[in-house]
Coordinates of C-alpha atoms and ligand atoms in Angstrom, one line a residue:
X19 CA 2.2 22.8 -8.4
X20 CA 1.4 21.7 -11.9
X21 CA -0.9 18.5 -12.3
X22 CA 1.1 15.5 -12.1
X23 CA 0.1 14.4 -15.6
X24 CA 1.2 17.5 -17.2
X25 CA 4.6 17.4 -15.4
X26 CA 4.9 13.8 -16.7
X27 CA 4.2 15.2 -20.1
X28 CA 6.6 18.0 -19.8
X29 CA 9.3 15.6 -18.6
X30 CA 8.8 13.4 -21.5
X31 CA 9.0 16.3 -24.1
X32 CA 12.2 17.8 -22.4
X33 CA 13.9 14.4 -22.2
X34 CA 12.9 12.9 -25.6
X35 CA 12.2 16.0 -27.8
X36 CA 8.7 14.4 -29.0
X37 CA 5.2 14.0 -27.6
X38 CA 4.2 10.9 -25.6
X39 CA 2.0 8.2 -27.3
X40 CA 0.0 8.1 -24.1
X41 CA -0.2 8.5 -20.3
X42 CA -1.1 5.9 -17.8
X43 CA -1.7 6.5 -13.9
X44 CA -1.6 4.3 -10.7
X45 CA -2.3 5.4 -7.3
X46 CA -0.7 5.1 -3.8
X47 CA -2.6 3.4 -1.5
X48 CA -3.6 3.0 2.4
X49 CA -4.8 0.1 4.3
X50 CA -8.2 0.9 5.9
X51 CA -7.9 -1.9 8.4
X52 CA -5.9 -5.2 8.8
X53 CA -2.5 -4.9 9.8
X54 CA -0.2 -7.8 10.0
X55 CA -2.9 -10.0 9.0
X56 CA -1.6 -10.7 5.3
X57 CA 1.3 -13.2 6.2
X58 CA -1.2 -14.8 8.5
X59 CA -3.4 -15.8 5.5
X60 CA -6.1 -13.0 6.6
X61 CA -7.7 -10.1 5.5
X62 CA -6.8 -6.5 4.4
X63 CA -9.0 -3.7 3.1
X64 CA -6.9 -1.0 1.3
X65 CA -8.2 1.7 -0.8
X66 CA -6.6 3.8 -3.6
X67 CA -5.5 7.3 -3.0
X68 CA -6.2 10.5 -5.2
X69 CA -2.2 10.9 -5.2
X70 CA -1.1 9.1 -8.3
X71 CA 2.1 8.1 -10.3
X72 CA 2.0 8.9 -14.1
X73 CA 4.0 7.4 -16.9
X74 CA 4.2 9.0 -20.2
X75 CA 5.6 6.7 -22.8
X76 CA 6.1 5.9 -26.6
X77 CA 7.2 2.5 -27.9
X78 CA 10.4 2.2 -29.8
X79 CA 11.3 -0.5 -32.2
X80 CA 14.4 -2.2 -30.3
X81 CA 14.4 -4.1 -27.0
X82 CA 15.6 -1.0 -24.9
X83 CA 13.9 0.7 -22.2
X84 CA 15.0 4.5 -21.4
X85 CA 13.0 6.1 -18.2
X86 CA 13.4 9.5 -16.9
X87 CA 11.9 10.4 -13.5
X88 CA 11.2 13.7 -12.1
X89 CA 12.2 12.4 -8.7
X90 CA 15.8 11.9 -9.7
X91 CA 15.9 14.1 -12.6
X92 CA 18.1 11.5 -14.6
X93 CA 17.6 8.8 -16.9
X94 CA 17.8 5.0 -16.3
X95 CA 18.6 2.8 -19.3
X96 CA 18.8 -0.9 -19.9
X97 CA 18.4 -3.6 -22.6
X98 CA 16.9 -7.0 -22.8
X99 CA 20.1 -8.7 -21.2
X100 CA 19.9 -6.4 -18.3
X101 CA 16.0 -6.7 -17.9
X102 CA 16.5 -10.6 -18.1
X103 CA 18.9 -10.7 -15.1
X104 CA 17.1 -10.0 -11.8
X105 CA 18.8 -7.4 -9.7
X106 CA 21.0 -6.2 -12.5
X107 CA 19.4 -2.7 -12.9
X108 CA 19.8 -1.1 -9.4
X109 CA 18.1 2.1 -7.7
X110 CA 14.8 3.2 -8.9
X111 CA 15.3 1.9 -12.5
X112 CA 15.0 -1.6 -11.1
X113 CA 11.4 -1.3 -10.5
X114 CA 10.8 -0.6 -14.2
X115 CA 13.2 -3.3 -15.3
X116 CA 11.5 -5.6 -13.0
X117 CA 8.2 -5.2 -14.8
X118 CA 9.9 -5.6 -18.0
X119 CA 11.6 -8.8 -16.6
X120 CA 8.1 -10.1 -15.0
X121 CA 6.6 -9.8 -18.3
X122 CA 9.2 -11.2 -20.4
X123 CA 9.5 -14.1 -18.0
X124 CA 6.0 -14.9 -18.4
X125 CA 6.3 -15.0 -22.0
X126 CA 4.9 -11.4 -23.3
X127 CA 6.6 -9.8 -26.2
X128 CA 7.1 -6.4 -24.2
X129 CA 7.7 -3.4 -26.6
X130 CA 10.9 -1.4 -26.1
X131 CA 9.8 2.1 -24.8
X132 CA 10.8 5.5 -23.6
X133 CA 9.2 6.6 -20.5
X134 CA 8.8 9.6 -18.2
X135 CA 7.6 9.4 -14.8
X136 CA 6.2 12.1 -12.3
X137 CA 4.4 11.2 -9.1
X138 CA 2.5 12.9 -6.2
X139 CA 2.8 9.9 -4.1
X140 CA 5.6 10.5 -1.5
X141 CA 8.5 8.0 -1.5
X142 CA 9.0 5.8 1.5
X143 CA 6.1 7.0 3.6
X144 CA 4.3 3.9 3.4
X145 CA 1.8 4.9 0.8
X146 CA 3.4 2.5 -1.7
X147 CA 5.0 4.5 -4.3
X148 CA 6.8 1.4 -5.5
X149 CA 3.6 -0.4 -6.3
X150 CA 2.1 2.7 -8.1
X151 CA 5.5 2.8 -10.0
X152 CA 5.2 -0.9 -11.0
X153 CA 1.3 -0.4 -11.8
X154 CA 1.6 2.6 -14.0
X155 CA 4.7 1.1 -15.9
X156 CA 2.9 -2.3 -16.2
X157 CA -0.3 -1.0 -17.6
X158 CA 1.7 1.3 -20.0
X159 CA 3.6 -1.6 -21.5
X160 CA 0.5 -3.8 -21.6
X161 CA -1.2 -1.1 -23.4
X162 CA 1.6 -0.1 -25.8
X163 CA 2.3 -3.6 -26.6
X164 CA -1.4 -4.9 -26.9
X165 CA -0.5 -7.6 -24.7
X166 CA -3.2 -10.0 -23.5
X167 CA -2.9 -9.8 -19.8
X168 CA -6.3 -9.4 -17.8
X169 CA -6.3 -6.9 -15.0
X170 CA -6.9 -9.5 -12.4
X171 CA -3.3 -11.3 -13.5
X172 CA -1.4 -8.0 -13.2
X173 CA -1.0 -7.5 -9.6
X174 CA 1.0 -10.9 -9.3
X175 CA 3.4 -9.8 -12.1
X176 CA 4.0 -6.5 -10.5
X177 CA 4.5 -8.1 -7.3
X178 CA 7.2 -10.3 -8.9
X179 CA 9.0 -7.4 -10.2
X180 CA 9.4 -6.1 -6.8
X181 CA 10.1 -9.3 -4.9
X182 CA 12.2 -11.2 -7.6
X183 CA 13.9 -8.4 -9.6
X184 CA 14.4 -5.6 -6.8
X185 CA 14.6 -8.1 -4.1
X186 CA 11.9 -6.4 -1.7
X187 CA 9.6 -9.0 0.1
X188 CA 6.1 -7.8 -0.1
X189 CA 2.6 -9.5 -0.1
X190 CA 0.1 -8.8 -2.9
X191 CA -1.7 -6.1 -1.1
X192 CA 0.0 -3.1 -2.7
X193 CA 0.0 -4.1 -6.2
X194 CA -3.7 -5.4 -5.9
X195 CA -4.8 -2.0 -4.6
X196 CA -2.8 0.0 -7.1
X197 CA -4.2 -2.0 -10.0
X198 CA -7.8 -3.2 -8.9
X199 CA -9.2 -0.5 -6.6
X200 CA -12.1 1.4 -7.8
X201 CA -13.3 5.0 -6.9
X202 CA -15.6 5.1 -3.9
X203 CA -14.9 1.5 -3.0
X204 CA -12.1 -0.4 -0.7
X205 CA -10.7 -3.5 -1.9
X206 CA -11.5 -6.6 0.3
X207 CA -8.6 -9.0 -0.3
X208 CA -8.3 -12.5 1.2
X209 CA -4.7 -13.2 1.4
X210 CA -5.1 -16.8 1.5
X211 CA -6.7 -17.2 -1.8
X212 CA -6.1 -13.7 -3.3
X213 CA -9.8 -13.3 -4.0
X214 CA -11.0 -9.7 -4.0
X215 CA -14.3 -8.1 -3.6
X216 CA -15.0 -4.1 -4.1
X217 CA -16.8 -2.9 -1.0
X218 CA -18.7 0.4 -1.3
X219 CA -16.8 2.9 1.0
X220 CA -18.5 6.3 -0.2
X221 CA -17.1 8.7 2.2
X222 CA -18.2 11.6 0.3
X223 CA -22.0 10.6 0.4
X224 CA -21.6 10.3 4.3
X225 CA -20.0 14.0 4.7
X226 CA -16.9 12.3 5.8
X227 CA -13.3 12.3 4.7
X228 CA -9.9 10.5 5.5
X229 CA -7.2 12.5 6.7
X230 CA -3.8 10.7 6.1
X231 CA -1.0 12.0 8.5
X232 CA 2.5 11.2 7.3
X233 CA 4.1 10.7 10.6
X234 CA 7.5 11.6 9.3
X235 CA 8.9 9.5 12.0
X236 CA 12.2 7.7 11.2
X237 CA 11.7 4.1 10.7
X238 CA 13.6 2.5 13.5
X239 CA 14.6 -1.1 13.4
X240 CA 11.4 -1.8 11.0
X241 CA 12.8 -4.7 9.2
X242 CA 14.1 -6.8 12.1
X243 CA 10.8 -6.0 14.2
X244 CA 8.7 -7.1 11.3
X245 CA 10.5 -10.4 10.9
X246 CA 10.2 -11.0 14.8
X247 CA 6.5 -10.6 14.7
X248 CA 6.2 -12.7 11.8
X249 CA 8.3 -15.5 13.3
X250 CA 6.2 -15.0 16.6
X251 CA 3.1 -15.6 14.4
X252 CA 4.4 -18.6 12.6
X253 CA 5.5 -20.2 15.7
X254 CA 2.1 -19.5 17.6
X255 CA 0.3 -21.1 14.7
X256 CA 2.5 -24.3 14.7
X257 CA 1.8 -24.5 18.7
X258 CA -1.7 -24.1 18.1
X259 CA -1.8 -26.6 15.2
X260 CA -3.3 -24.5 12.7
X261 CA -2.0 -23.6 9.2
X262 CA -2.1 -20.0 9.8
X263 CA -3.6 -17.5 12.8
X264 CA -6.5 -17.0 10.1
X265 CA -7.6 -20.2 11.2
X266 CA -8.3 -19.2 15.0
X267 CA -11.8 -18.2 15.5
X268 CA -12.3 -15.1 17.6
X269 CA -15.1 -17.0 19.6
X270 CA -12.4 -19.4 20.7
X271 CA -10.0 -16.8 21.6
X272 CA -9.9 -17.2 25.5
X273 CA -9.3 -21.1 25.1
X274 CA -6.7 -20.5 22.3
X275 CA -4.8 -18.0 24.4
X276 CA -4.6 -20.3 27.4
X277 CA -2.9 -22.9 25.3
X278 CA 0.0 -20.4 24.5
X279 CA 3.2 -20.4 26.6
X280 CA 3.8 -16.9 27.3
X281 CA 2.2 -13.3 27.7
X282 CA 4.1 -11.8 24.8
X283 CA 3.0 -14.7 22.5
X284 CA -0.7 -14.5 23.8
X285 CA -0.7 -10.5 22.9
X286 CA 0.7 -11.1 19.4
X287 CA -2.0 -13.7 18.6
X288 CA -4.7 -11.7 20.1
X289 CA -3.7 -8.8 17.9
X290 CA -3.9 -10.9 14.7
X291 CA -7.3 -12.9 15.6
X292 CA -9.1 -9.5 16.8
X293 CA -7.6 -7.7 13.7
X294 CA -8.9 -10.2 11.4
X295 CA -12.2 -10.0 12.9
X296 CA -12.3 -6.2 12.5
X297 CA -11.7 -6.2 9.0
X298 CA -14.8 -8.4 8.8
X299 CA -16.7 -6.3 11.1
X300 CA -15.8 -3.2 8.9
X301 CA -16.7 -4.9 5.7
X302 CA -20.2 -5.8 7.1
X303 CA -20.7 -2.3 8.3
X304 CA -19.6 -0.9 4.9
X305 CA -21.9 -3.3 3.1
X306 CA -24.9 -1.7 4.7
X307 CA -23.7 2.1 4.3
X308 CA -22.9 2.4 8.2
X309 CA -19.8 4.3 7.4
X310 CA -19.3 6.7 10.6
X311 CA -19.8 3.3 12.7
X312 CA -16.4 2.1 11.6
X313 CA -14.5 4.8 13.7
X314 CA -14.5 2.9 17.0
X315 CA -13.0 -0.2 15.1
X316 CA -10.1 1.8 13.5
X317 CA -9.5 3.2 17.1
X318 CA -9.5 -0.3 18.6
X319 CA -7.2 -1.5 15.8
X320 CA -4.7 1.2 17.0
X321 CA -4.9 0.0 20.6
X322 CA -4.3 -3.6 19.5
X323 CA -1.2 -2.4 17.6
X324 CA -0.1 -0.3 20.4
X325 CA -0.6 -2.5 23.4
X326 CA -0.5 -6.2 21.9
X327 CA 1.5 -6.2 18.6
X328 CA 3.8 -3.3 20.1
X329 CA 4.5 -1.8 16.7
X330 CA 3.7 1.9 17.0
X331 CA 6.1 4.8 18.0
X332 CA 5.6 8.0 20.0
X333 CA 4.9 10.2 16.9
X334 CA 2.1 7.8 15.6
X335 CA 0.6 7.7 19.1
X336 CA 0.7 11.3 19.6
X337 CA -1.1 11.6 16.0
X338 CA -3.7 9.2 16.8
X339 CA -4.5 10.8 20.2
X340 CA -4.5 14.4 18.8
X341 CA -7.1 13.4 16.0
X342 CA -9.3 11.9 18.4
X343 CA -9.2 14.8 20.9
X344 CA -10.0 16.9 18.0
X345 CA -13.0 15.0 17.0
X346 CA -12.0 12.3 14.6
X347 CA -14.5 9.4 14.5
X348 CA -11.6 7.1 14.7
X349 CA -7.8 6.8 14.0
X350 CA -5.2 4.4 13.7
X351 CA -1.6 3.8 12.3
X352 CA -1.7 2.2 8.9
X353 CA 1.1 -0.1 7.6
X354 CA 3.7 -2.3 9.0
X355 CA 4.5 0.0 11.8
X356 CA 7.6 1.8 13.5
X357 CA 6.5 4.9 11.4
X358 CA 4.5 5.5 8.2
X359 CA 1.2 7.0 8.2
X360 CA -1.9 7.5 10.5
X361 CA -5.6 7.5 9.3
X362 CA -8.2 9.6 10.8
X363 CA -11.9 9.4 9.8
X364 CA -13.2 13.0 10.1
X365 CA -16.2 14.9 9.0
X366 CA -15.1 16.6 5.9
X367 CA -15.8 20.0 7.1
X368 CA -13.5 19.2 10.3
X369 CA -10.5 17.8 8.2
X370 CA -8.4 20.9 8.4
X371 CA -9.0 21.4 12.2
X372 CA -7.9 17.9 12.9
X373 CA -4.9 18.2 10.8
X374 CA -3.9 21.4 12.6
X375 CA -4.5 19.8 16.1
X376 CA -2.0 17.1 15.2
X377 CA 0.6 19.6 13.8
X378 CA 0.0 21.3 17.2
X379 CA 0.6 18.1 19.2
X380 CA 3.5 17.4 17.2
X381 CA 5.1 20.8 18.0
X382 CA 4.4 20.4 21.5
X383 CA 6.4 17.2 21.7
X384 CA 9.3 18.6 19.7
X385 CA 8.8 16.3 16.7
X386 CA 9.3 17.4 13.2
X387 CA 6.2 18.6 11.5
X388 CA 3.9 15.9 10.0
X389 CA 2.6 15.9 6.5
X390 CA -1.2 15.4 5.7
X391 CA -3.5 14.8 2.9
X392 CA -7.5 14.7 2.9
X393 CA -8.6 12.1 0.6
X394 CA -11.5 10.1 -0.7
X395 CA -11.2 6.4 -2.0
X396 CA -9.9 6.6 -5.7
X397 CA -9.2 4.6 -8.8
X398 CA -6.9 2.0 -9.7
X399 CA -4.7 2.0 -12.8
X400 CA -6.2 4.4 -15.2
X401 CA -5.6 5.3 -19.1
X402 CA -5.3 8.9 -19.4
X403 CA -4.9 9.2 -23.0
Ligands
LIG509 P1 7.0 3.1 -0.4 O1 6.5 2.1 -1.5 O2 6.2 3.0 0.9 O3 7.0 4.5 -0.8 P2 9.4 1.7 -1.0 O4 10.7 1.8 -0.3 O5 8.8 0.5 -1.0 O6 8.3 2.8 -0.1 O7 9.5 2.3 -2.3 C1 10.3 3.5 -2.6 C2 10.9 3.4 -3.7 O8 10.3 3.1 -4.9 C3 11.9 4.7 -4.0 O9 13.1 4.8 -3.4 C4 12.2 4.6 -5.6 O10 13.3 3.6 -5.8 C5 11.0 3.9 -6.1 N1 10.0 4.9 -6.5 C6 8.8 5.0 -6.2 N2 8.1 6.0 -6.9 C7 9.1 6.3 -7.8 C8 9.2 7.5 -8.9 N3 7.9 8.2 -9.0 N4 10.3 7.6 -9.5 C9 11.4 6.9 -9.5 N5 11.4 6.1 -8.2 C10 10.3 5.7 -7.4
LIG510 MG1 6.7 -0.1 -1.2

C-alpha cells in the first residue's frame, strides 16, 4: 500500500486540485501498563505507534474548513458558526470541528483551511485513531496559523475537542501520547497532576519488539461495564476515606481489603492498587534498561484484569495464552477491556512466529482472524513538510 503521507497528498490534490502547503502526522498509541488507573488518579505508561494519521493542508482566507478523509472518501465542510456550537458537526467531521472549536474557545485566531486526511491507524480498535486525528489536525492548524500554543498545552485542547464537542468522555492519556511521545520512549503520565516524563523504552536495542494483536472481538457492553467499574472504584475510595484509590499504598493492601464489605469490591480495589504499583515497577526497570524483565509484570497485569477486574473476553484471553505459549516474554490486554488489543513482548526474531501461533489458536476456537502489527515505540506529532 502507498505510504500514508503520499495518500494524504494524493487525496488533497484530487480533492482540491492544488498541492498542500504542508503535512503533519500524529500516531496511534497503546498503553504499555496501567489499566483503569487513570480515573483513580493513578499512573499510565503509553507509547506511540508507527501507525500514523497524516493531514495535508492549506490555509484559506475565510473562516471555513473543508476536510476530506480517505476513510469515508467524502468531504465534511463547516464554518465558524457550526464550529462554535459543540455537537453541531456530527460524524467524523466533528473531531475536526471540535479541534477548531477548542482553539477558538481558548482565544486563538484559527486559520480557515482545506484539509485531507489519510491514516494507518485502524478505527475503533482501541489504538486511539480519534486522538491521532485530533492531534494531527491541531498541530496542522497551530502551524498554519503561527499560533503560540506550546506542545505541553496541546493535549488538553485536543481532549476538550473530544469531550466537549464530540461528546465522548475520555481521559488525557490518548491525546498526551499522540502529541508528546518520543521515539524509543514511553510516556509516564501521572493522571492526578498530568505531569509527564519520558522513560527510555528502547526495544530495538534490546533485540525485542512489541506485537500488537487486534482481537477484533466485538465490544460487548463495554460502556456499561466501564461505568460500573468506575462507580465501584469511586465508592470504594469513599468507604476507605481516601480521595482516590491511588492513595492506597500497596504495602497496606491486606489491611485495606479487610475494611471492604464484599469480595467483588475487594477484587476491584486489588486490581487498581496492584496495577498502579506495576506501572511504577516497570518504570523503575526501564530506567535501568532492564527491558526484558518487564514481561512478567505485563502478564501479571493481564491476570489481574481477567480475575480481579473481570474486563477480558475469550478472544483476548486466547491471544494472551497463545502468545505466552509461543514464547512471548509477557502479554496483556491493553485498553479499557471487552475487546481491543493485546500486547505481547517478543524477541524481534520471534514476532512472526508468535503472531502465527495467535492466529492458529483463534482458528481453533472458531474466532474471526485477528489483526497484528509488530511495532517499536515511535514519535508523537511531527511536521513532515
Ligand atoms: P479509537 O480512537 O479507539 O480508534 P474511537 O471510537 O474513539 O476509536 O474513534 C474512532 C472515530 O474517530 C471514527 O469512528 C471516526 O469518526 C474518527 N476517525 C478516526 N480517524 C479517522 C480518519 N482517519 N478519518 C475520519 N475519521 C476518523
Ligand atoms: Mg478514541
